[in-house]
């Protein structure tokens, strides 16, 4: 399975996924790293691993056709958003039906939507007095954080946690959950029926 990762930040999820491909945990290959900012830390990670990078230029109307062409030329099967801070245009969603994933650092459908990104999410979880948070992998549709949920991983919120403490714990959970879900896609173990998604256990 050929994977394109879209990112805008430090790229720790990019790293976890690329490492899982290299180790054979995911039977796939990261063939493209699409980046929305020229100063994103993920670029150095991609360079170190010899993965080609594309830095988006101009408006969505300008970059969407160019990126679509690159995805097609690289025969990409799965698009993985990992801290990507731009909306995915309909043209891409239409071309990769049920083949675009995102990870969100909370238990959707709670604590998602516009403005819910980065530390805002963890601050909101703590302010709400939740005893649990986690990470959610979902399919991408044309809105923020609303596509069908594929899998979740839960972590506790501890009594004296601040947003940074919680962010570290959730990010660690993401680095396990995301490669596991991508592995399930690569192994054809994901069943989609309408908005209901189940993952079969790994085959022995
Ligand atoms: C993660 O917390 C992810 O849930 C969110 O953006 C962050 C990306 O972190 N969508 P990184 O760039 O992978 O380290």
Short mmCIF file of N, CA, C and O in Angstrom, two decimals, residues 17-105:
data_model
loop_
_atom_site.label_atom_id
_atom_site.label_comp_id
_atom_site.label_asym_id
_atom_site.label_seq_id
_atom_site.Cartn_x
_atom_site.Cartn_y
_atom_site.Cartn_z
N UNK A 17 4.54 6.57 11.74
CA UNK A 17 3.99 5.80 10.61
C UNK A 17 5.12 5.36 9.67
O UNK A 17 5.17 4.19 9.24
N UNK A 18 6.03 6.28 9.37
CA UNK A 18 7.14 5.93 8.47
C UNK A 18 8.00 4.84 9.11
O UNK A 18 8.44 3.90 8.43
N UNK A 19 8.23 4.94 10.44
CA UNK A 19 9.02 3.90 11.13
C UNK A 19 8.30 2.56 11.07
O UNK A 19 8.93 1.52 10.89
N UNK A 20 6.97 2.58 11.24
CA UNK A 20 6.20 1.32 11.21
C UNK A 20 6.24 0.69 9.82
O UNK A 20 6.20 -0.54 9.69
N UNK A 21 6.36 1.51 8.79
CA UNK A 21 6.51 0.96 7.43
C UNK A 21 7.90 0.34 7.28
O UNK A 21 8.04 -0.76 6.75
N UNK A 22 8.90 1.05 7.78
CA UNK A 22 10.28 0.54 7.65
C UNK A 22 10.47 -0.77 8.41
O UNK A 22 11.18 -1.66 7.96
N UNK A 23 9.83 -0.87 9.59
CA UNK A 23 10.03 -2.08 10.41
C UNK A 23 9.18 -3.25 9.89
O UNK A 23 9.34 -4.36 10.36
N UNK A 24 8.25 -2.97 8.97
CA UNK A 24 7.39 -4.03 8.45
C UNK A 24 6.09 -4.19 9.21
O UNK A 24 5.24 -5.01 8.85
N UNK A 25 5.89 -3.40 10.28
CA UNK A 25 4.62 -3.46 11.03
C UNK A 25 3.46 -3.09 10.09
O UNK A 25 2.41 -3.73 10.12
N UNK A 26 3.66 -2.07 9.28
CA UNK A 26 2.69 -1.74 8.23
C UNK A 26 3.24 -2.28 6.91
O UNK A 26 4.35 -1.90 6.52
N UNK A 27 2.49 -3.16 6.23
CA UNK A 27 2.97 -3.60 4.92
C UNK A 27 2.69 -2.53 3.87
O UNK A 27 1.79 -2.65 3.05
N UNK A 28 3.44 -1.47 3.93
CA UNK A 28 3.22 -0.34 3.04
C UNK A 28 4.43 0.56 3.04
O UNK A 28 5.43 0.30 3.72
N UNK A 29 4.30 1.64 2.29
CA UNK A 29 5.44 2.54 2.08
C UNK A 29 4.92 3.98 2.04
O UNK A 29 3.90 4.24 1.36
N UNK A 30 5.61 4.87 2.73
CA UNK A 30 5.24 6.28 2.64
C UNK A 30 5.95 6.84 1.41
O UNK A 30 7.19 6.86 1.36
N UNK A 31 5.19 7.24 0.40
CA UNK A 31 5.80 7.64 -0.87
C UNK A 31 5.81 9.15 -1.07
O UNK A 31 6.47 9.64 -1.98
N UNK A 32 5.04 9.87 -0.22
CA UNK A 32 4.95 11.32 -0.42
C UNK A 32 4.60 11.99 0.91
O UNK A 32 3.80 11.45 1.69
N UNK A 33 5.21 13.16 1.14
CA UNK A 33 4.88 13.94 2.33
C UNK A 33 4.41 15.31 1.82
O UNK A 33 5.17 16.05 1.21
N UNK A 34 3.14 15.61 2.03
CA UNK A 34 2.57 16.87 1.57
C UNK A 34 2.50 17.82 2.76
O UNK A 34 1.94 17.49 3.80
N UNK A 35 3.10 19.00 2.61
CA UNK A 35 3.29 19.91 3.74
C UNK A 35 2.66 21.25 3.42
O UNK A 35 2.83 21.78 2.32
N UNK A 36 1.95 21.83 4.41
CA UNK A 36 1.26 23.08 4.12
C UNK A 36 2.11 24.31 4.46
O UNK A 36 1.71 25.42 4.15
N UNK A 37 3.26 24.12 5.14
CA UNK A 37 4.09 25.28 5.50
C UNK A 37 5.56 24.94 5.26
O UNK A 37 6.03 23.88 5.67
N UNK A 38 6.26 25.88 4.68
CA UNK A 38 7.67 25.63 4.31
C UNK A 38 8.56 25.47 5.55
O UNK A 38 9.66 24.94 5.45
N UNK A 39 8.09 25.94 6.74
CA UNK A 39 8.93 25.84 7.94
C UNK A 39 8.51 24.68 8.85
O UNK A 39 8.94 24.61 10.00
N UNK A 40 7.69 23.76 8.35
CA UNK A 40 7.22 22.66 9.20
C UNK A 40 8.36 21.67 9.49
O UNK A 40 9.11 21.28 8.58
N UNK A 41 8.47 21.27 10.75
CA UNK A 41 9.53 20.35 11.17
C UNK A 41 9.47 19.01 10.45
O UNK A 41 10.49 18.34 10.28
N UNK A 42 8.28 18.63 10.00
CA UNK A 42 8.13 17.34 9.33
C UNK A 42 9.01 17.25 8.07
O UNK A 42 9.41 16.17 7.66
N UNK A 43 9.35 18.39 7.48
CA UNK A 43 10.15 18.38 6.25
C UNK A 43 11.51 17.73 6.50
O UNK A 43 11.96 16.89 5.71
N UNK A 44 12.16 18.09 7.63
CA UNK A 44 13.47 17.48 7.94
C UNK A 44 13.33 15.97 8.15
O UNK A 44 14.17 15.19 7.76
N UNK A 45 12.24 15.58 8.80
CA UNK A 45 12.04 14.14 9.04
C UNK A 45 11.92 13.41 7.70
O UNK A 45 12.51 12.34 7.51
N UNK A 46 11.14 13.99 6.77
CA UNK A 46 10.95 13.35 5.47
C UNK A 46 12.28 13.30 4.71
O UNK A 46 12.62 12.29 4.10
N UNK A 47 13.03 14.40 4.80
CA UNK A 47 14.34 14.44 4.12
C UNK A 47 15.25 13.33 4.63
O UNK A 47 15.85 12.60 3.86
N UNK A 48 15.31 13.21 5.98
CA UNK A 48 16.17 12.18 6.59
C UNK A 48 15.79 10.78 6.11
O UNK A 48 16.64 9.91 5.99
N UNK A 49 14.51 10.58 5.84
CA UNK A 49 14.06 9.23 5.46
C UNK A 49 14.00 9.06 3.95
O UNK A 49 13.56 8.01 3.47
N UNK A 50 14.39 10.09 3.22
CA UNK A 50 14.41 9.99 1.76
C UNK A 50 13.02 9.94 1.14
O UNK A 50 12.82 9.36 0.08
N UNK A 51 12.05 10.56 1.84
CA UNK A 51 10.67 10.57 1.32
C UNK A 51 10.43 11.92 0.63
O UNK A 51 10.65 12.97 1.25
N UNK A 52 9.99 11.91 -0.63
CA UNK A 52 9.79 13.17 -1.35
C UNK A 52 8.75 14.06 -0.66
O UNK A 52 7.77 13.56 -0.13
N UNK A 53 9.02 15.36 -0.69
CA UNK A 53 8.10 16.31 -0.06
C UNK A 53 7.49 17.25 -1.11
O UNK A 53 8.16 17.60 -2.07
N UNK A 54 6.26 17.64 -0.85
CA UNK A 54 5.61 18.66 -1.68
C UNK A 54 5.15 19.76 -0.72
O UNK A 54 4.41 19.48 0.22
N UNK A 55 5.60 20.99 -0.94
CA UNK A 55 5.14 22.09 -0.09
C UNK A 55 4.05 22.84 -0.86
O UNK A 55 4.27 23.26 -2.00
N UNK A 56 2.88 22.97 -0.25
CA UNK A 56 1.74 23.58 -0.95
C UNK A 56 1.99 25.05 -1.23
O UNK A 56 2.50 25.78 -0.38
N UNK A 57 1.60 25.48 -2.40
CA UNK A 57 1.77 26.88 -2.81
C UNK A 57 0.41 27.44 -3.23
O UNK A 57 -0.33 26.75 -3.93
N UNK A 58 0.15 28.66 -2.79
CA UNK A 58 -1.04 29.37 -3.28
C UNK A 58 -2.33 28.90 -2.65
O UNK A 58 -2.35 28.25 -1.60
N UNK A 59 -3.43 29.24 -3.30
CA UNK A 59 -4.76 28.93 -2.78
C UNK A 59 -5.09 27.45 -3.01
O UNK A 59 -4.40 26.78 -3.79
N UNK A 60 -6.16 27.00 -2.37
CA UNK A 60 -6.58 25.60 -2.56
C UNK A 60 -6.83 25.31 -4.03
O UNK A 60 -6.45 24.26 -4.54
N UNK A 61 -7.46 26.28 -4.72
CA UNK A 61 -7.77 26.07 -6.14
C UNK A 61 -6.48 25.88 -6.94
O UNK A 61 -6.47 25.20 -7.97
N UNK A 62 -5.39 26.48 -6.44
CA UNK A 62 -4.11 26.32 -7.15
C UNK A 62 -3.41 25.00 -6.78
O UNK A 62 -2.92 24.30 -7.64
N UNK A 63 -3.39 24.67 -5.46
CA UNK A 63 -2.61 23.48 -5.10
C UNK A 63 -3.35 22.16 -5.33
O UNK A 63 -2.71 21.14 -5.60
N UNK A 64 -4.69 22.19 -5.25
CA UNK A 64 -5.43 20.91 -5.32
C UNK A 64 -5.13 20.11 -6.61
O UNK A 64 -4.78 18.93 -6.52
N UNK A 65 -5.22 20.73 -7.79
CA UNK A 65 -4.95 19.93 -9.00
C UNK A 65 -3.51 19.44 -9.07
O UNK A 65 -3.25 18.31 -9.51
N UNK A 66 -2.56 20.27 -8.59
CA UNK A 66 -1.14 19.87 -8.64
C UNK A 66 -0.90 18.67 -7.71
O UNK A 66 -0.21 17.71 -8.09
N UNK A 67 -1.49 18.72 -6.51
CA UNK A 67 -1.29 17.63 -5.55
C UNK A 67 -1.98 16.35 -6.06
O UNK A 67 -1.42 15.26 -5.97
N UNK A 68 -3.16 16.51 -6.61
CA UNK A 68 -3.90 15.36 -7.14
C UNK A 68 -3.03 14.64 -8.19
O UNK A 68 -2.92 13.41 -8.20
N UNK A 69 -2.41 15.44 -9.04
CA UNK A 69 -1.55 14.87 -10.09
C UNK A 69 -0.38 14.10 -9.45
O UNK A 69 -0.07 12.98 -9.86
N UNK A 70 0.23 14.70 -8.41
CA UNK A 70 1.37 14.02 -7.77
C UNK A 70 0.94 12.74 -7.06
O UNK A 70 1.65 11.74 -7.08
N UNK A 71 -0.24 12.76 -6.46
CA UNK A 71 -0.75 11.56 -5.79
C UNK A 71 -0.98 10.46 -6.81
O UNK A 71 -0.69 9.29 -6.57
N UNK A 72 -1.50 10.85 -7.95
CA UNK A 72 -1.77 9.85 -8.99
C UNK A 72 -0.47 9.32 -9.59
O UNK A 72 -0.32 8.11 -9.78
N UNK A 73 0.47 10.21 -9.82
CA UNK A 73 1.76 9.76 -10.37
C UNK A 73 2.48 8.81 -9.42
O UNK A 73 3.18 7.90 -9.84
N UNK A 74 2.29 9.03 -8.10
CA UNK A 74 2.95 8.17 -7.11
C UNK A 74 2.09 6.94 -6.78
O UNK A 74 2.46 6.17 -5.90
N UNK A 75 0.97 6.77 -7.47
CA UNK A 75 0.04 5.64 -7.26
C UNK A 75 -0.37 5.49 -5.79
O UNK A 75 -0.37 4.38 -5.24
N UNK A 76 -0.70 6.62 -5.16
CA UNK A 76 -1.07 6.59 -3.74
C UNK A 76 -2.41 5.88 -3.54
O UNK A 76 -3.37 6.11 -4.27
N UNK A 77 -2.44 4.99 -2.53
CA UNK A 77 -3.67 4.27 -2.19
C UNK A 77 -4.39 4.90 -1.01
O UNK A 77 -5.61 4.80 -0.89
N UNK A 78 -3.62 5.47 -0.07
CA UNK A 78 -4.21 5.96 1.18
C UNK A 78 -3.59 7.31 1.53
O UNK A 78 -2.36 7.46 1.50
N UNK A 79 -4.45 8.27 1.88
CA UNK A 79 -3.98 9.58 2.34
C UNK A 79 -4.17 9.65 3.86
O UNK A 79 -5.25 9.34 4.37
N UNK A 80 -3.11 10.04 4.54
CA UNK A 80 -3.12 10.08 6.00
C UNK A 80 -2.84 11.51 6.44
O UNK A 80 -1.76 12.05 6.15
N UNK A 81 -3.81 12.14 7.09
CA UNK A 81 -3.59 13.49 7.61
C UNK A 81 -3.04 13.37 9.02
O UNK A 81 -3.61 12.67 9.87
N UNK A 82 -1.92 14.03 9.27
CA UNK A 82 -1.29 13.95 10.59
C UNK A 82 -0.88 15.36 11.00
O UNK A 82 0.21 15.82 10.70
N UNK A 83 -1.84 16.07 11.62
CA UNK A 83 -1.58 17.45 12.00
C UNK A 83 -1.59 18.36 10.80
O UNK A 83 -0.82 19.32 10.74
N UNK A 84 -2.47 18.09 9.84
CA UNK A 84 -2.56 18.92 8.63
C UNK A 84 -3.62 20.00 8.88
O UNK A 84 -4.76 19.69 9.23
N UNK A 85 -3.19 21.27 8.73
CA UNK A 85 -4.04 22.37 9.18
C UNK A 85 -4.86 23.02 8.07
O UNK A 85 -5.29 24.16 8.20
N UNK A 86 -5.08 22.30 6.98
CA UNK A 86 -5.92 22.87 5.93
C UNK A 86 -7.07 21.93 5.65
O UNK A 86 -6.97 20.73 5.88
N UNK A 87 -8.14 22.51 5.11
CA UNK A 87 -9.30 21.73 4.70
C UNK A 87 -8.93 20.90 3.45
O UNK A 87 -8.22 21.39 2.58
N UNK A 88 -9.43 19.68 3.39
CA UNK A 88 -9.18 18.85 2.19
C UNK A 88 -10.26 19.16 1.15
O UNK A 88 -11.46 19.05 1.44
N UNK A 89 -9.86 19.56 -0.07
CA UNK A 89 -10.87 19.93 -1.07
C UNK A 89 -11.68 18.72 -1.56
O UNK A 89 -11.18 17.59 -1.55
N UNK A 90 -12.90 18.99 -1.98
CA UNK A 90 -13.81 17.94 -2.46
C UNK A 90 -13.18 17.11 -3.58
O UNK A 90 -13.43 15.91 -3.68
N UNK A 91 -12.39 17.76 -4.42
CA UNK A 91 -11.78 17.03 -5.55
C UNK A 91 -10.95 15.85 -5.05
O UNK A 91 -10.95 14.77 -5.65
N UNK A 92 -10.27 16.04 -3.92
CA UNK A 92 -9.45 14.96 -3.37
C UNK A 92 -10.33 13.91 -2.69
O UNK A 92 -10.09 12.70 -2.83
N UNK A 93 -11.34 14.38 -1.96
CA UNK A 93 -12.23 13.43 -1.26
C UNK A 93 -12.93 12.54 -2.29
O UNK A 93 -13.04 11.33 -2.10
N UNK A 94 -13.34 13.16 -3.39
CA UNK A 94 -14.02 12.39 -4.44
C UNK A 94 -13.11 11.37 -5.10
O UNK A 94 -13.54 10.28 -5.48
N UNK A 95 -11.84 11.70 -5.22
CA UNK A 95 -10.89 10.81 -5.89
C UNK A 95 -10.41 9.68 -4.96
O UNK A 95 -9.96 8.64 -5.42
N UNK A 96 -10.49 9.90 -3.62
CA UNK A 96 -10.05 8.88 -2.65
C UNK A 96 -11.19 8.55 -1.68
O UNK A 96 -11.08 8.81 -0.49
N UNK A 97 -12.28 7.98 -2.20
CA UNK A 97 -13.42 7.74 -1.31
C UNK A 97 -13.06 6.73 -0.21
O UNK A 97 -12.51 5.67 -0.49
N UNK A 98 -13.35 7.09 1.02
CA UNK A 98 -13.05 6.27 2.21
C UNK A 98 -11.57 5.89 2.28
O UNK A 98 -11.21 4.87 2.84
N UNK A 99 -10.73 6.72 1.73
CA UNK A 99 -9.29 6.46 1.70
C UNK A 99 -8.50 7.66 2.20
O UNK A 99 -7.33 7.83 1.84
N UNK A 100 -9.17 8.52 2.99
CA UNK A 100 -8.45 9.63 3.63
C UNK A 100 -8.73 9.56 5.12
O UNK A 100 -9.89 9.59 5.55
N UNK A 101 -7.67 9.45 5.91
CA UNK A 101 -7.79 9.34 7.36
C UNK A 101 -7.28 10.59 8.04
O UNK A 101 -6.36 11.24 7.54
N UNK A 102 -7.86 10.88 9.20
CA UNK A 102 -7.33 11.95 10.05
C UNK A 102 -7.23 11.43 11.47
O UNK A 102 -7.95 10.51 11.85
N UNK A 103 -6.32 12.02 12.25
CA UNK A 103 -6.28 11.71 13.68
C UNK A 103 -6.55 12.98 14.47
O UNK A 103 -6.07 14.06 14.11
N UNK A 104 -7.38 12.84 15.49
CA UNK A 104 -7.76 13.98 16.32
C UNK A 104 -7.41 13.66 17.77
O UNK A 104 -7.67 12.54 18.23
N UNK A 105 -6.84 14.63 18.51
CA UNK A 105 -6.34 14.30 19.85
C UNK A 105 -7.40 14.37 20.95
O UNK A 105 -7.18 14.97 22.01
#
